[in-house]
Amino acid sequence: MTDIFTHWTPAITADWATKPVSLTHTLHTSPLFSDAALAGLIDRYPRGQYGLIHTGGQTEKRRWQSGEIGKMPGKDVIDLIGQGDRNGQGRMWLNLRHVTDVDPAYAELLDQMFSEIASHTGDLGTIKRSMGILISSPGARVYYHADMPGQALGQIRGRKRVYVYPAKAPFLTPEGLENIATGGLELDLTYDPAFDQHATVFDLEPGQMLHWPLNCPHRVDNYDVLNVSFTVEYLTPAIRRHQIVTAANAVLRRHLGMQPKAATLDGPSYWAKAALNAGVRRSGLLAKASSKKPASFVLDSSAANGIRPLDAGSQS
Ligand SMILES: [Fe+2]
């Protein structure tokens, strides 16, 4: 099998997990990411396992709706996303979540990726890993947010600018991270354009992948071209504990008025927090805020702009 990471340098190994690093990969040349393979994948993707988001045109920032692919062939779905806002119909992105669960060929690829990473950094000890494929319109944006799992973002086609910010205040506050850990909307992090001076900025081209330290806030601007990217997420025992402690801290802060200390990852404090977290989840005290919206449109080749609104569940 061809190597995925062909130009790994000692500097990447030295900076891994402490700084954002840019890697060279070969996935854009893999048959699994050809236009035909992606179209076929969309055709057979299980309903409910993908996210299809439509955002308004330039004047309607931060407005988005969730939709379904319907019967539109995968090839046409990609073409439609590729048109972007050129006809004023707004932008779209399709997230083929957990493609590694849908097709074992991608899981094999991800296994190879982690074994190559391990050969350079030492075994990360992942207990969970997954890959998703993101197909997004020219000019589409992902707003400032942070995620709980370990993460990487790779480019297959098109070009995007990625801004990665330090995982500490003021870029990421303890309250902001607690909100994410308890299932709040990731977009609730406060963004200030002045943060950009402290961002590491990458123009991601096909054959490049970024990996950043845990919880680093980031935002993404597509250039004016169809983008195909892949996302990698992973959990290690330490990341999972960090997640549990952060969620428990949210309870201490919000419901008991305490000022919790930063995460302690072992010892009695950790286990007390883990128990608290489990209890709270059972009691429903922290209702998991869902970022899922009911579908308000379906793709339809016969409809104007290829989008047909659905009556029920219209959202703004
Ligand atoms: Fe993200």
PDB file of C-alpha atoms and ligand atoms in Angstrom, residues 145 147 151 218, ligand 1:
ATOM      1  CA  HIS A 145     -15.605  26.927  17.245  1.00  0.00           C
ATOM      2  CA  ASP A 147     -14.196  20.439  19.404  1.00  0.00           C
ATOM      3  CA  GLN A 151      -8.670  16.417  15.278  1.00  0.00           C
ATOM      4  CA  HIS A 218     -10.567  27.186  14.570  1.00  0.00           C
TER       5      HIS A 218
HETATM    6 FE    FE B   1     -14.053  21.676  14.006  1.00  0.00          FE
END
